[in-house]
Coordinates of C-alpha atoms and ligand atoms in Angstrom, one line a residue:
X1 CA 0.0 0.0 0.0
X2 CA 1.4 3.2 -0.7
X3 CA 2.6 5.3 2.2
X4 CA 0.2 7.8 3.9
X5 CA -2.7 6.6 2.1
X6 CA -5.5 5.7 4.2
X7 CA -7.2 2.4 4.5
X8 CA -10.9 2.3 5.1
X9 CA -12.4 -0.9 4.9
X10 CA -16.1 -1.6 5.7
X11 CA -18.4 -4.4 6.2
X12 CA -22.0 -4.9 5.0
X13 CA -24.4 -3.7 6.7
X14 CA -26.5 -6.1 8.4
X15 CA -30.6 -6.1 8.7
X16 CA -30.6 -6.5 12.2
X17 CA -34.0 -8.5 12.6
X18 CA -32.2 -11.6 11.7
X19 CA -30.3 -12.8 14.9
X20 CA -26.3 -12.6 14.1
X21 CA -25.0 -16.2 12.9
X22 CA -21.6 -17.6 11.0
X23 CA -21.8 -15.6 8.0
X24 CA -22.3 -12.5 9.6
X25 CA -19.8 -13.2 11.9
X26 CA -17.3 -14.7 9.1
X27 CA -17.3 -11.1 7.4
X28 CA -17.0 -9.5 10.4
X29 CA -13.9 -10.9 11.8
X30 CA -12.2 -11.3 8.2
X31 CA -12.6 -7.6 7.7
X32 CA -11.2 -6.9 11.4
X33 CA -8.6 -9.0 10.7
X34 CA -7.4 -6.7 7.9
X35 CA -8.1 -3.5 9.6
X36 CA -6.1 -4.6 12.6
X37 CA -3.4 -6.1 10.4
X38 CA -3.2 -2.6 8.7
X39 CA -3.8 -0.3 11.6
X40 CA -0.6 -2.5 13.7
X41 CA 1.4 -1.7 10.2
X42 CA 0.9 2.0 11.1
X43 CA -1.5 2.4 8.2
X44 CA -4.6 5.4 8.6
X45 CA -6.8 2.6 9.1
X46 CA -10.6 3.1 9.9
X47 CA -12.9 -0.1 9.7
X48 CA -16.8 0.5 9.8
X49 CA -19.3 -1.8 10.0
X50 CA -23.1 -1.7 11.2
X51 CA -27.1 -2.1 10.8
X52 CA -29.0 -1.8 7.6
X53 CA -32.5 -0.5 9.5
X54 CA -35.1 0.4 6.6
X55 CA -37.2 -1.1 4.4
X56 CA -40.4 -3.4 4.5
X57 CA -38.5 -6.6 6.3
X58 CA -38.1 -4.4 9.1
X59 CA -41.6 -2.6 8.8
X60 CA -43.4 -6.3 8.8
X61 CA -41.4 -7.3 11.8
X62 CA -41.7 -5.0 13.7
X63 CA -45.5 -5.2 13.1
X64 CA -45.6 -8.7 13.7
X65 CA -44.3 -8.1 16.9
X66 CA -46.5 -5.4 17.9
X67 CA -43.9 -2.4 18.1
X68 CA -42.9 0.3 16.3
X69 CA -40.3 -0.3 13.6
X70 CA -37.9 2.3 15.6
X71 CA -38.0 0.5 18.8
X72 CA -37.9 -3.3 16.7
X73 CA -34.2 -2.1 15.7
X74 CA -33.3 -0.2 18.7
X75 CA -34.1 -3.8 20.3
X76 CA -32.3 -6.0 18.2
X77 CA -29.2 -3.4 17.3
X78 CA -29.0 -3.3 21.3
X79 CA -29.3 -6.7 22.7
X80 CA -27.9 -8.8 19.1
X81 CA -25.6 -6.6 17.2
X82 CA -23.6 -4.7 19.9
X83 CA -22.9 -8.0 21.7
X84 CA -21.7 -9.6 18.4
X85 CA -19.0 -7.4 18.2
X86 CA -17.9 -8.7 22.2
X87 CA -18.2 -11.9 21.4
X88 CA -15.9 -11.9 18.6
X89 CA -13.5 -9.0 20.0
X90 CA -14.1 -7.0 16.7
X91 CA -12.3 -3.4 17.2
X92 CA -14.5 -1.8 14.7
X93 CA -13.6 2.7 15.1
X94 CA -17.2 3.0 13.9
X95 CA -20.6 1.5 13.6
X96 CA -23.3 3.2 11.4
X97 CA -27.1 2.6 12.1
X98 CA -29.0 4.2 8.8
X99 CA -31.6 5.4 11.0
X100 CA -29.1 7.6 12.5
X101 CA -29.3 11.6 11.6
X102 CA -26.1 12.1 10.3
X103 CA -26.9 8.9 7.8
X104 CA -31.0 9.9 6.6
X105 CA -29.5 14.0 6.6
X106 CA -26.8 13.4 4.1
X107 CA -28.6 10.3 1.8
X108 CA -31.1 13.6 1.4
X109 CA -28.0 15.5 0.1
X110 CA -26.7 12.9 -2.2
X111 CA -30.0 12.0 -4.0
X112 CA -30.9 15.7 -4.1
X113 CA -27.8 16.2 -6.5
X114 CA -28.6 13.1 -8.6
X115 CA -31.5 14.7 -9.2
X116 CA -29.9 18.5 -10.3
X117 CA -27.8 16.7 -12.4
X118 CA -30.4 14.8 -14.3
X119 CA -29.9 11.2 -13.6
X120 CA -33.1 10.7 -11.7
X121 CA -36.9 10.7 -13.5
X122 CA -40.0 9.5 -12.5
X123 CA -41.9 6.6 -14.0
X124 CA -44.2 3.4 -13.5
X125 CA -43.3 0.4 -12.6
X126 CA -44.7 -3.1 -12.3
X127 CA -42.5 -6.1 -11.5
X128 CA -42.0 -9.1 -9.0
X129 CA -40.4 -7.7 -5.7
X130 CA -39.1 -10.0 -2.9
X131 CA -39.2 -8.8 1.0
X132 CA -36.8 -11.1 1.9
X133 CA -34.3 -9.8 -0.8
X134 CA -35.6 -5.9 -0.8
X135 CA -35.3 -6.6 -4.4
X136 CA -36.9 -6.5 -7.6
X137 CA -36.1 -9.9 -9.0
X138 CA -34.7 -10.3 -12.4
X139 CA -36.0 -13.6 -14.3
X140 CA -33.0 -15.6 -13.4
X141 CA -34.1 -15.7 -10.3
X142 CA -37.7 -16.2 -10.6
X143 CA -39.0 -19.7 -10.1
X144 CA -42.5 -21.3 -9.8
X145 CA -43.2 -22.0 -6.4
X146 CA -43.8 -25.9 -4.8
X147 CA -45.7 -27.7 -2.0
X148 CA -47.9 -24.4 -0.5
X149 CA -46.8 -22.3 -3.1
X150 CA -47.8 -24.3 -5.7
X151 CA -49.0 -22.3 -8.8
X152 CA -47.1 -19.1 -7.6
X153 CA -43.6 -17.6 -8.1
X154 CA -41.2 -17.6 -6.0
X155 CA -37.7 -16.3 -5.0
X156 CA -35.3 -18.5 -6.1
X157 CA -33.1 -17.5 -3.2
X158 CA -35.8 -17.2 -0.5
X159 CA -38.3 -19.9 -1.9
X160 CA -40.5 -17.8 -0.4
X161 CA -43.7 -16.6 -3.3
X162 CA -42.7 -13.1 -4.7
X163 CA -45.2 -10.1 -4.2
X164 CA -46.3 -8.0 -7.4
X165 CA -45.7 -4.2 -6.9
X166 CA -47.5 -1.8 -9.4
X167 CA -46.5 1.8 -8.5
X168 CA -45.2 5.3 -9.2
X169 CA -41.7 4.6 -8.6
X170 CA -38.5 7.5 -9.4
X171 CA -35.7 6.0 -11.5
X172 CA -31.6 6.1 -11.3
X173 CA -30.6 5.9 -14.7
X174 CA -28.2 3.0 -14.5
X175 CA -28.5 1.9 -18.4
X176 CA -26.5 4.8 -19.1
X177 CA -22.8 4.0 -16.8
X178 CA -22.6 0.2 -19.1
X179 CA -19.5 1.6 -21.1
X180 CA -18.4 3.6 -18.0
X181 CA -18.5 0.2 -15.8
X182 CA -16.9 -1.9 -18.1
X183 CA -14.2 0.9 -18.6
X184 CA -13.6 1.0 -15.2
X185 CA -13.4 -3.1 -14.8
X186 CA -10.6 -2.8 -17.7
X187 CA -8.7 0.1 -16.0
X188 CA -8.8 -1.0 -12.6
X189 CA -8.6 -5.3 -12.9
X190 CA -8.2 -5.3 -8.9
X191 CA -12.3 -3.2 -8.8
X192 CA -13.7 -7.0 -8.0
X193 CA -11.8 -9.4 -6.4
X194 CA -11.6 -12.5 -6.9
X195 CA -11.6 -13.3 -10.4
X196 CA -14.5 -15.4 -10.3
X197 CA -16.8 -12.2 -9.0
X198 CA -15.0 -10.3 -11.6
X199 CA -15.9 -12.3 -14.4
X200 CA -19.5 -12.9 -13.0
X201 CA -19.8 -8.9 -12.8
X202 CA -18.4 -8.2 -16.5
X203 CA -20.0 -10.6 -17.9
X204 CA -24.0 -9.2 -16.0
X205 CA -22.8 -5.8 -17.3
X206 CA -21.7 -6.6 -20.5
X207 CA -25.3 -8.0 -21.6
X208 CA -26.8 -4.6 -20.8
X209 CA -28.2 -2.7 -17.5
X210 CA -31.8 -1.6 -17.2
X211 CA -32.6 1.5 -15.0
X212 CA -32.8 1.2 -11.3
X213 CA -36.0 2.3 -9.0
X214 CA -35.0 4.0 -6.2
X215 CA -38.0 5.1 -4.5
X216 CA -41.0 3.3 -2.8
X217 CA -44.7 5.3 -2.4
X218 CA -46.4 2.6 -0.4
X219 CA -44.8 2.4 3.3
X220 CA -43.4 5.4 4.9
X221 CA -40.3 3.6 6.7
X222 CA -37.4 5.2 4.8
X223 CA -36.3 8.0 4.2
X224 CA -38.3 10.5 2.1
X225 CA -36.9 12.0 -0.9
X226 CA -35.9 15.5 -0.5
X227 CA -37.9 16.5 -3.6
X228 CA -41.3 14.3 -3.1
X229 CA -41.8 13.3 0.5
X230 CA -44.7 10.4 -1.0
X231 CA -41.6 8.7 -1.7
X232 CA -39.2 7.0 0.5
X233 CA -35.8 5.8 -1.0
X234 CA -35.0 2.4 -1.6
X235 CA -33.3 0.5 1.2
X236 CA -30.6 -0.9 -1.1
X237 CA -29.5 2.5 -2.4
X238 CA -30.3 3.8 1.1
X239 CA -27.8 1.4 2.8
X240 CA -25.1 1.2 0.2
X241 CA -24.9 5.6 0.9
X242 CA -23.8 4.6 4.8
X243 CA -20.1 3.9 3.5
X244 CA -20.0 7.7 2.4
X245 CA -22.1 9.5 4.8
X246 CA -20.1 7.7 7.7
X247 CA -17.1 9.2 7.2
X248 CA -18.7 12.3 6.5
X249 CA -20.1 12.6 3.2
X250 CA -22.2 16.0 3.3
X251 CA -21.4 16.9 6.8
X252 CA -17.5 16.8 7.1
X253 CA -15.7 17.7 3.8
X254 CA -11.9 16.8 5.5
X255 CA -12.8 13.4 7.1
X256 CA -14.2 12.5 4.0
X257 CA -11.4 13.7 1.6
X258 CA -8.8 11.9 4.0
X259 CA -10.9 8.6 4.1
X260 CA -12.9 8.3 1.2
X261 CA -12.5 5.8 -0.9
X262 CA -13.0 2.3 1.0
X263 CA -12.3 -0.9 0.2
X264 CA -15.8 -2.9 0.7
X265 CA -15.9 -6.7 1.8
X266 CA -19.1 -8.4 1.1
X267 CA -20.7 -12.1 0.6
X268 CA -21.2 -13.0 -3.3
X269 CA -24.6 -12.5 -2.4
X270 CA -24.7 -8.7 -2.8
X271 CA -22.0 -8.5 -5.2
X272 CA -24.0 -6.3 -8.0
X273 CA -25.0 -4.0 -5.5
X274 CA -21.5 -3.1 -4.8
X275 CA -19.9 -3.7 -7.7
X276 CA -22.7 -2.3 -10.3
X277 CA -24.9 -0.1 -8.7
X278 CA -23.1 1.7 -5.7
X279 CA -19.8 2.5 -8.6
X280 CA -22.5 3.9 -10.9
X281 CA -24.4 6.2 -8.5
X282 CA -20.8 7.1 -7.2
X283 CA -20.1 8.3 -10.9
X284 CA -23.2 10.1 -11.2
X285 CA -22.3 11.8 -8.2
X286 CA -19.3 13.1 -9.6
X287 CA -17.3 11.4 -6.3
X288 CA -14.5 8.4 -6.6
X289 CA -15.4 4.8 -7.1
X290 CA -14.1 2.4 -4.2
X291 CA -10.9 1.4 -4.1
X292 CA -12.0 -2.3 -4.4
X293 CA -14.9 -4.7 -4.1
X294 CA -14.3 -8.5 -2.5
X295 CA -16.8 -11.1 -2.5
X296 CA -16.1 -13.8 -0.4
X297 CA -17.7 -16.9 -0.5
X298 CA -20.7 -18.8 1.4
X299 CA -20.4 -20.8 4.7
X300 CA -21.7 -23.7 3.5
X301 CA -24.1 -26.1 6.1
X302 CA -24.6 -29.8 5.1
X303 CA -23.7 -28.6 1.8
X304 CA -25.9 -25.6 1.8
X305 CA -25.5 -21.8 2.3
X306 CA -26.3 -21.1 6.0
X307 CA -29.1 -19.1 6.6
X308 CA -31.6 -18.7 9.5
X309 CA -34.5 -19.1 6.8
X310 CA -33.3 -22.5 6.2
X311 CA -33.2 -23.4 9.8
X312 CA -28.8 -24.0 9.4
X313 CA -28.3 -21.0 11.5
X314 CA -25.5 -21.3 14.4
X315 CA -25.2 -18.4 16.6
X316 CA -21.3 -17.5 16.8
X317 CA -21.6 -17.6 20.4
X318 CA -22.3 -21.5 20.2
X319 CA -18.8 -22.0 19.2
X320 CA -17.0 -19.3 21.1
X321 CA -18.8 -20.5 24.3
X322 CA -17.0 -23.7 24.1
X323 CA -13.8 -22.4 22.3
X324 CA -13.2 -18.8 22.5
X325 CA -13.1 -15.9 20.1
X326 CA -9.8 -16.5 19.2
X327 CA -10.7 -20.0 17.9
X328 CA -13.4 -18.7 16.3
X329 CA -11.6 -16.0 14.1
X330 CA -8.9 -18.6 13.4
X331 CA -11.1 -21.2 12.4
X332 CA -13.0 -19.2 9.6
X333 CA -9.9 -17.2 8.3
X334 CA -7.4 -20.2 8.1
X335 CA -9.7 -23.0 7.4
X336 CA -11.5 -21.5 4.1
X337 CA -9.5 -19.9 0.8
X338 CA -11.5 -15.8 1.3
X339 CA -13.6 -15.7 -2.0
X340 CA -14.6 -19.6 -2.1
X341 CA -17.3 -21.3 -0.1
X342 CA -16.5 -23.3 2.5
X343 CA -18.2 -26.1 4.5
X344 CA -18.6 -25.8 8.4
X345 CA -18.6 -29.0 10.2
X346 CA -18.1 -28.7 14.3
X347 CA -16.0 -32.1 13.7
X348 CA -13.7 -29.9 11.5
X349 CA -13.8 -27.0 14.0
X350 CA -12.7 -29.1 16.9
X351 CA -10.1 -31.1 14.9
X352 CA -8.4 -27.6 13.9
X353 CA -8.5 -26.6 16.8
X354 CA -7.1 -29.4 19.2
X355 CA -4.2 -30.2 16.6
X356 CA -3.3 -27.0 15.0
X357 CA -4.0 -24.2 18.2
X358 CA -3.7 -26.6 21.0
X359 CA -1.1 -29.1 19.8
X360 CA 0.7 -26.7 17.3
X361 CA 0.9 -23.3 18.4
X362 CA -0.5 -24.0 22.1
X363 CA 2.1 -26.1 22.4
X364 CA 4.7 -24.1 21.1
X365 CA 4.3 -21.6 23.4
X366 CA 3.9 -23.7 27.0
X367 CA 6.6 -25.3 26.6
X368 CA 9.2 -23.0 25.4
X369 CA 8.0 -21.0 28.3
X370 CA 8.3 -23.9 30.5
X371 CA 11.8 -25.0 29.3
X372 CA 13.3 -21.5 29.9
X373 CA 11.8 -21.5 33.5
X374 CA 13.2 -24.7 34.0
X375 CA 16.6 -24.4 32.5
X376 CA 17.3 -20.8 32.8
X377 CA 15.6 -19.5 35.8
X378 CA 12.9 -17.9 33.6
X379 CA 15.3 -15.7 32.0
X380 CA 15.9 -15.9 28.2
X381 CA 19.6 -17.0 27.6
X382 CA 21.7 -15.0 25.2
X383 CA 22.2 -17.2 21.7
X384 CA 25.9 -18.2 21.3
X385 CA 26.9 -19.6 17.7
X386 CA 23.6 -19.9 14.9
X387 CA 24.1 -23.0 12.7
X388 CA 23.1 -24.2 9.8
X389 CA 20.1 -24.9 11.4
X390 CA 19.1 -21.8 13.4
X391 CA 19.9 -20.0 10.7
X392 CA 17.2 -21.6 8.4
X393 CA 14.7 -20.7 10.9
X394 CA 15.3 -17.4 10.6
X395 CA 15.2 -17.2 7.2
X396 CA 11.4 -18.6 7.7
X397 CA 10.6 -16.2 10.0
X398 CA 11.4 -13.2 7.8
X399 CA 10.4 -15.2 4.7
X400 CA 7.1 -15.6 6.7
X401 CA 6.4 -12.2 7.5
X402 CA 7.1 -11.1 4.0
X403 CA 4.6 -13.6 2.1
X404 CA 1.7 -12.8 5.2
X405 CA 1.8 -9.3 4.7
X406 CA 1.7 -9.7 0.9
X407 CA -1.2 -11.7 1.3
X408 CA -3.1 -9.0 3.4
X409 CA -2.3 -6.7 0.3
X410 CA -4.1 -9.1 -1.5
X411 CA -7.2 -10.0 1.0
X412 CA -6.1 -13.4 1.3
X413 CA -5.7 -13.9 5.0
X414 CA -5.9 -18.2 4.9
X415 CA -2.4 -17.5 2.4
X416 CA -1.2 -15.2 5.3
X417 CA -2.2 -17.7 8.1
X418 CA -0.7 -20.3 6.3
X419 CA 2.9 -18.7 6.0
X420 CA 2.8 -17.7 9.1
X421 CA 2.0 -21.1 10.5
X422 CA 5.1 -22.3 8.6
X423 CA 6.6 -20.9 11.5
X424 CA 4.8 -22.7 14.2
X425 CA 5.4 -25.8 12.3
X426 CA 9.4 -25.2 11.5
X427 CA 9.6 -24.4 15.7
X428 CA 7.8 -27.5 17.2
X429 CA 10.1 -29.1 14.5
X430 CA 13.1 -27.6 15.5
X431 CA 12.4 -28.4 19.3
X432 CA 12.3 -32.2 18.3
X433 CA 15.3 -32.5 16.1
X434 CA 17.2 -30.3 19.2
X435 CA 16.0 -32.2 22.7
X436 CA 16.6 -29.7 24.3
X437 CA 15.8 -31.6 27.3
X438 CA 18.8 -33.8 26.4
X439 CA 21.0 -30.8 26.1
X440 CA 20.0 -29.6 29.4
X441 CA 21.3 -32.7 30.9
X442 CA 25.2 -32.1 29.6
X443 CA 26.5 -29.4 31.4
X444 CA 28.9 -28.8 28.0
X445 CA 26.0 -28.7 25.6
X446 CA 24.9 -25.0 27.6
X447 CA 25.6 -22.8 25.0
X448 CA 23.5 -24.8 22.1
X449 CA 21.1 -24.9 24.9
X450 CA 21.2 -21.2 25.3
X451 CA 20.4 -21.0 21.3
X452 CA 17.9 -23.2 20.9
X453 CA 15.8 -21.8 23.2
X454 CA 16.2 -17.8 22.3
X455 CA 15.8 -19.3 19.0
X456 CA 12.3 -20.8 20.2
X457 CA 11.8 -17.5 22.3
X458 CA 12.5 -14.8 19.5
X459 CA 10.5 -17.4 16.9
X460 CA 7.5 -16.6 19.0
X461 CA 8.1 -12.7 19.5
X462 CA 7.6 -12.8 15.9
X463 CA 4.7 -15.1 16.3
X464 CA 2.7 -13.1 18.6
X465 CA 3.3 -9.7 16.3
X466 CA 2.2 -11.6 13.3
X467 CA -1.1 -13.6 14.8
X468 CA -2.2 -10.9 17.3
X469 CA -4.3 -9.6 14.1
X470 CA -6.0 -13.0 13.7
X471 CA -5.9 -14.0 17.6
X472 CA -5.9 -10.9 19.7
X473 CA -6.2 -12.6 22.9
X474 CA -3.9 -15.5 23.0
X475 CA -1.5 -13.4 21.7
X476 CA -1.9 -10.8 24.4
X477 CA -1.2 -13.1 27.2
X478 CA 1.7 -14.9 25.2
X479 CA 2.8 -11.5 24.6
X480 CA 2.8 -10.9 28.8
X481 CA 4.4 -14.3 29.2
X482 CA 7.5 -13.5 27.5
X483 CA 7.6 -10.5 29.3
X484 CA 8.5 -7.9 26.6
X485 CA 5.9 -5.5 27.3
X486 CA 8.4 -3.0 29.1
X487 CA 11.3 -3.5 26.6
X488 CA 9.3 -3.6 22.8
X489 CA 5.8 -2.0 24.3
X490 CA 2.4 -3.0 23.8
X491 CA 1.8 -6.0 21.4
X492 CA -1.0 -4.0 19.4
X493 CA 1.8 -1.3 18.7
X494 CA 4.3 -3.5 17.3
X495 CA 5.3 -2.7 13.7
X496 CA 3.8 -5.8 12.0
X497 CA 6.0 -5.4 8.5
X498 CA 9.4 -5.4 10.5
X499 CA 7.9 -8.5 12.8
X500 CA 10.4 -11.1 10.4
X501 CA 13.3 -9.1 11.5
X502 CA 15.5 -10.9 13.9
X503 CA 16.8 -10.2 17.4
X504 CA 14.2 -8.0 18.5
X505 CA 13.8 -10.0 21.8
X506 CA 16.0 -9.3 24.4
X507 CA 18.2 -12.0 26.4
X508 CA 17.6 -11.1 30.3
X509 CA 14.0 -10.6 29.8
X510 CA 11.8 -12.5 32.5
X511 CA 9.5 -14.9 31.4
X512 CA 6.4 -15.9 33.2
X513 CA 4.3 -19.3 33.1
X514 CA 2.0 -19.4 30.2
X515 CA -1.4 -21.1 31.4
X516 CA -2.2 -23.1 28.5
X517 CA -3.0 -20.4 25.4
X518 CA -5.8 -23.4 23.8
X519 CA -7.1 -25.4 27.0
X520 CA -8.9 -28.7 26.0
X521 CA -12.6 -28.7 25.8
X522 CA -15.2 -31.2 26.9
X523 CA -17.4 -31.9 24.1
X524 CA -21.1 -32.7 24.8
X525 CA -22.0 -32.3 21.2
Ligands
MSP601 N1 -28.4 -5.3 4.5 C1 -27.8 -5.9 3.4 C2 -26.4 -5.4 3.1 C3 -26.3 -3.9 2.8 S1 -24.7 -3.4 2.6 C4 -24.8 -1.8 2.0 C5 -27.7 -7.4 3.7 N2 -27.7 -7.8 4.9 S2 -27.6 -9.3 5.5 O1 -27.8 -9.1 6.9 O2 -28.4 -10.1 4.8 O3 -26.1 -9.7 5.4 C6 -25.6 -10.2 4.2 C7 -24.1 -10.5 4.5 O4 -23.9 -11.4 5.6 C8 -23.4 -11.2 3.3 O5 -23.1 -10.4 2.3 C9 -22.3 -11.9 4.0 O6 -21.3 -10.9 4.2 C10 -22.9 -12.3 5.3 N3 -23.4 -13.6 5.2 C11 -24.8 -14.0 5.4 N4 -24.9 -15.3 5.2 C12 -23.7 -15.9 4.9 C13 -23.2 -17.2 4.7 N5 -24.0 -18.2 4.7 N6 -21.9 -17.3 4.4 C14 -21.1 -16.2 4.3 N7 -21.5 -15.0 4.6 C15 -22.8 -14.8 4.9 O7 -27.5 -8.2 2.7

């Protein structure tokens, strides 16, 4: 990334009236992941994420439950999204509700200029919406309907039968930005990421775009257009605006000239939105494109994509209950290549987790702690003569940190996870081939033990610096075992690009015992 630039990166934004599961905590953690990766490289870093609140999902919930759609999400933002956030120790700097003022304020301002400069008109419109999609559905997804719906058509996402809208409605004129999308898709090959969504989106745009309705007359749960307040916006137009008017779009000129563009991380789900529509109404606006779109893939269930509507939704406080939030985020980022699907299994999950965080790095960490109390009093011993040998493992350190930060640049944190793991892997290796519990027993053999074990000591300095993105907490208290906080500083603050650089631990530092980092769990599933 070029210096001083900043790095925003956002998340969708959720419709809080589904509880949180997998895939919304998947996103979540991948995106915090990079923004904490980025922000410990001393990057500008600002990640946003937060609650998509409009539209008639919300408006039929809420009624359904007998409340007013403001205090339905003020419920459900409050006792399901917040907490997400804890329970999978996301440091998000921001979190944007679009009910909020200074979101519904400045969507006024943005469509009131796409209207001066002509790219809005008013029109009729009949077509096949669906509630669960807040989306007019093109024909490729539009399927006749089975069982109880027999006879009708249905979403071919939801399953659920479509609704038929007839109504004024005001157009974005989209049809016009084809030549200007695919331009930009030429110019700019890195737009949509991977290169499966990039093909899927040049391909949709390349076989022509109709115009887009942006406006709704019959519900009032939106927010009105400045022009003709018998219209509300459209929610998808209205949420895809939070990613500009939360870092001040309309309201604060500087932070938005310092932050603007982001980079956006999304499901393939809701890839055209962010890769057609939002670039297109950015262009009409006069203001930049994003930086880059990513579609990851789905979390696949028995095979599936996970959803609550399908009944394969797992809260991510099942599994971090049991295994912690470290596991969690470890699990998700390491275990599936980010822009494929992947298949969740709990047999999988606890198989990772006992033989690559327990075993492997756990491991690591006890009992080089262990071995430095026991040989050396706790203090780390000063490395005499590198061999062949030690040498090689530094080489994977640095090599390590090179490829994993490469692979941020890239979004491709299980590529990052997996060269940095070469070095948990290289260290338990290393501790085998060395014994160092048969060189503690030869009183001449003192000064190989001294190097095997700062060798095993500064291996996982480096370790901490480079998983404390991934793993903040088991990092952290590794970070307080090997005592470095007063010497390097706070493990958060550690420059993460010079983390491959040897030597940075110091010999005389303290050690203290490391409970173990990945404890065994009883399973009762
Ligand atoms: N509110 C819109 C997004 C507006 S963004 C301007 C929306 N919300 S959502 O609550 O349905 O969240 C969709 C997102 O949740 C997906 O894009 C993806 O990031 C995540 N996931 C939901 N289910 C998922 C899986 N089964 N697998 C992976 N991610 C999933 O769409």
């Amino acid at each position: 990334m070029p210096a001083g630039e900043s790095f925003y990166i956002t998340t969708p934004i959720y419709y809080p009236s589904d509880v949180p599961h997998i895939g919304h905590g998947y996103t979540t953690v991948a995106v915090d992941t990079l923004s904490r990766w980025h922000r410990q490289a001393g990057d500008d870093t600002w990640m946003l994420t937060g609650t998509d609140e409009h539209g008639q999902k919300m408006l039929r919930a809420a009624a359904a439950n007998g409340v007013t759609p403001q205090e339905w999400v003020d419920k459900l933002v409050g006792e399901a999204w917040f907490p997400l956030l804890e329970t999978l120790d996301v440091a998000n700097d921001d979190f944007i509700r679009t009910t909020q003022e200074r979101h519904e304020k400045n969507v006024q301002v943005f469509f009131q200029r796409l209207y001066d400069r002509g790219y809005i008109y008013a029109g009729e419109y009949e077509a096949l919406y669906c509630v669960g999609c807040e989306e007019f559905k093109p024909d490729s997804e539009i399927v006749d309907g089975t069982g109880p719906f027999e006879g009708l058509k249905v979403c071919a996402i939801h399953s659920k039968p479509l609704e038929l809208l007839q109504e004024k409605n005001y157009f974005f004129k989209l049809s016009e930005f084809q030549d200007r999308l695919l331009e930009l898709y030429k110019t700019q090959p890195d737009f949509v990421r991977p290169d499966s969504a990039r093909n899927e989106v040049i391909s949709f745009v390349s076989q022509g775009l109709k115009d887009l309705s942006i406006s709704r007359s019959t519900f009032d749960w939106g927010i009105p257009l400045p022009w003709d307040e018998s219209h509300v916006i459209y929610v998808w137009v209205d949420a895809l605006l939070n990613y500009a008017t939360a870092v001040g779009y309309g309201s604060d000129e500087d932070t938005f000239q310092q932050r603007w563009p982001a980079y956006h991380v999304v499901g393939k789900d809701i890839l055209r939105f962010h890769a057609v529509i939002w670039p297109a109404l950015l262009m009409a606006a006069g203001l930049d494109v994003p930086k880059g779109v990513f579609a990851h893939g789905w979390l696949l269930v028995g095979g599936e994509k996970m959803s609550k509507s399908k009944l394969t939704g797992i809260a991510p406080t099942e599994l971090t209950d049991v295994f912690g939030s470290d596991a969690y985020r470890y699990y998700f980022l390491s275990a599936i290549a980010f822009g494929q699907d992947g298949s969740f299994s709990w047999e999988d999950f606890a198989a990772r987790y006992q033989s690559e965080l327990a075993n492997g790095f756990g491991n690591l960490a006890s009992r080089t702690i262990a071995m430095i109390e026991k040989y050396f009093d706790g203090v780390v011993p000063e490395a005499s003569e590198y061999t062949e040998q030690d040498l090689e493992v530094q080489k994977i350190v640095a090599d390590a940190a090179t490829a994993a930060d490469a692979a941020v640049e890239h979004f491709r944190l299980d590529e990052a996870i997996d060269a940095i793991w070469t070095i948990v892997d290289r260290l338990n290796h290393y501790i085998t081939e060395n014994e160092p519990w048969a060189l503690a027993r030869d009183e001449n053999q003192r000064a190989r033990l001294s190097t095997v074990l700062y060798t095993c000591a500064e291996g996982l300095r480096a370790l901490a610096v480079l998983l404390s993105p991934v793993m903040p907490q088991s990092t952290a208290k590794l970070w307080s075992a090997l005592g470095v906080e007063e010497s390097l500083g706070a493990l958060a603050s550690q420059p993460i690009r010079d983390a491959g650089t040897w030597g940075a631990l110091s010999p005389g530092t303290h050690v203290s015992t490391l409970a173990p980092l990945f404890p065994r769990v009883e399973q009762t599933a």
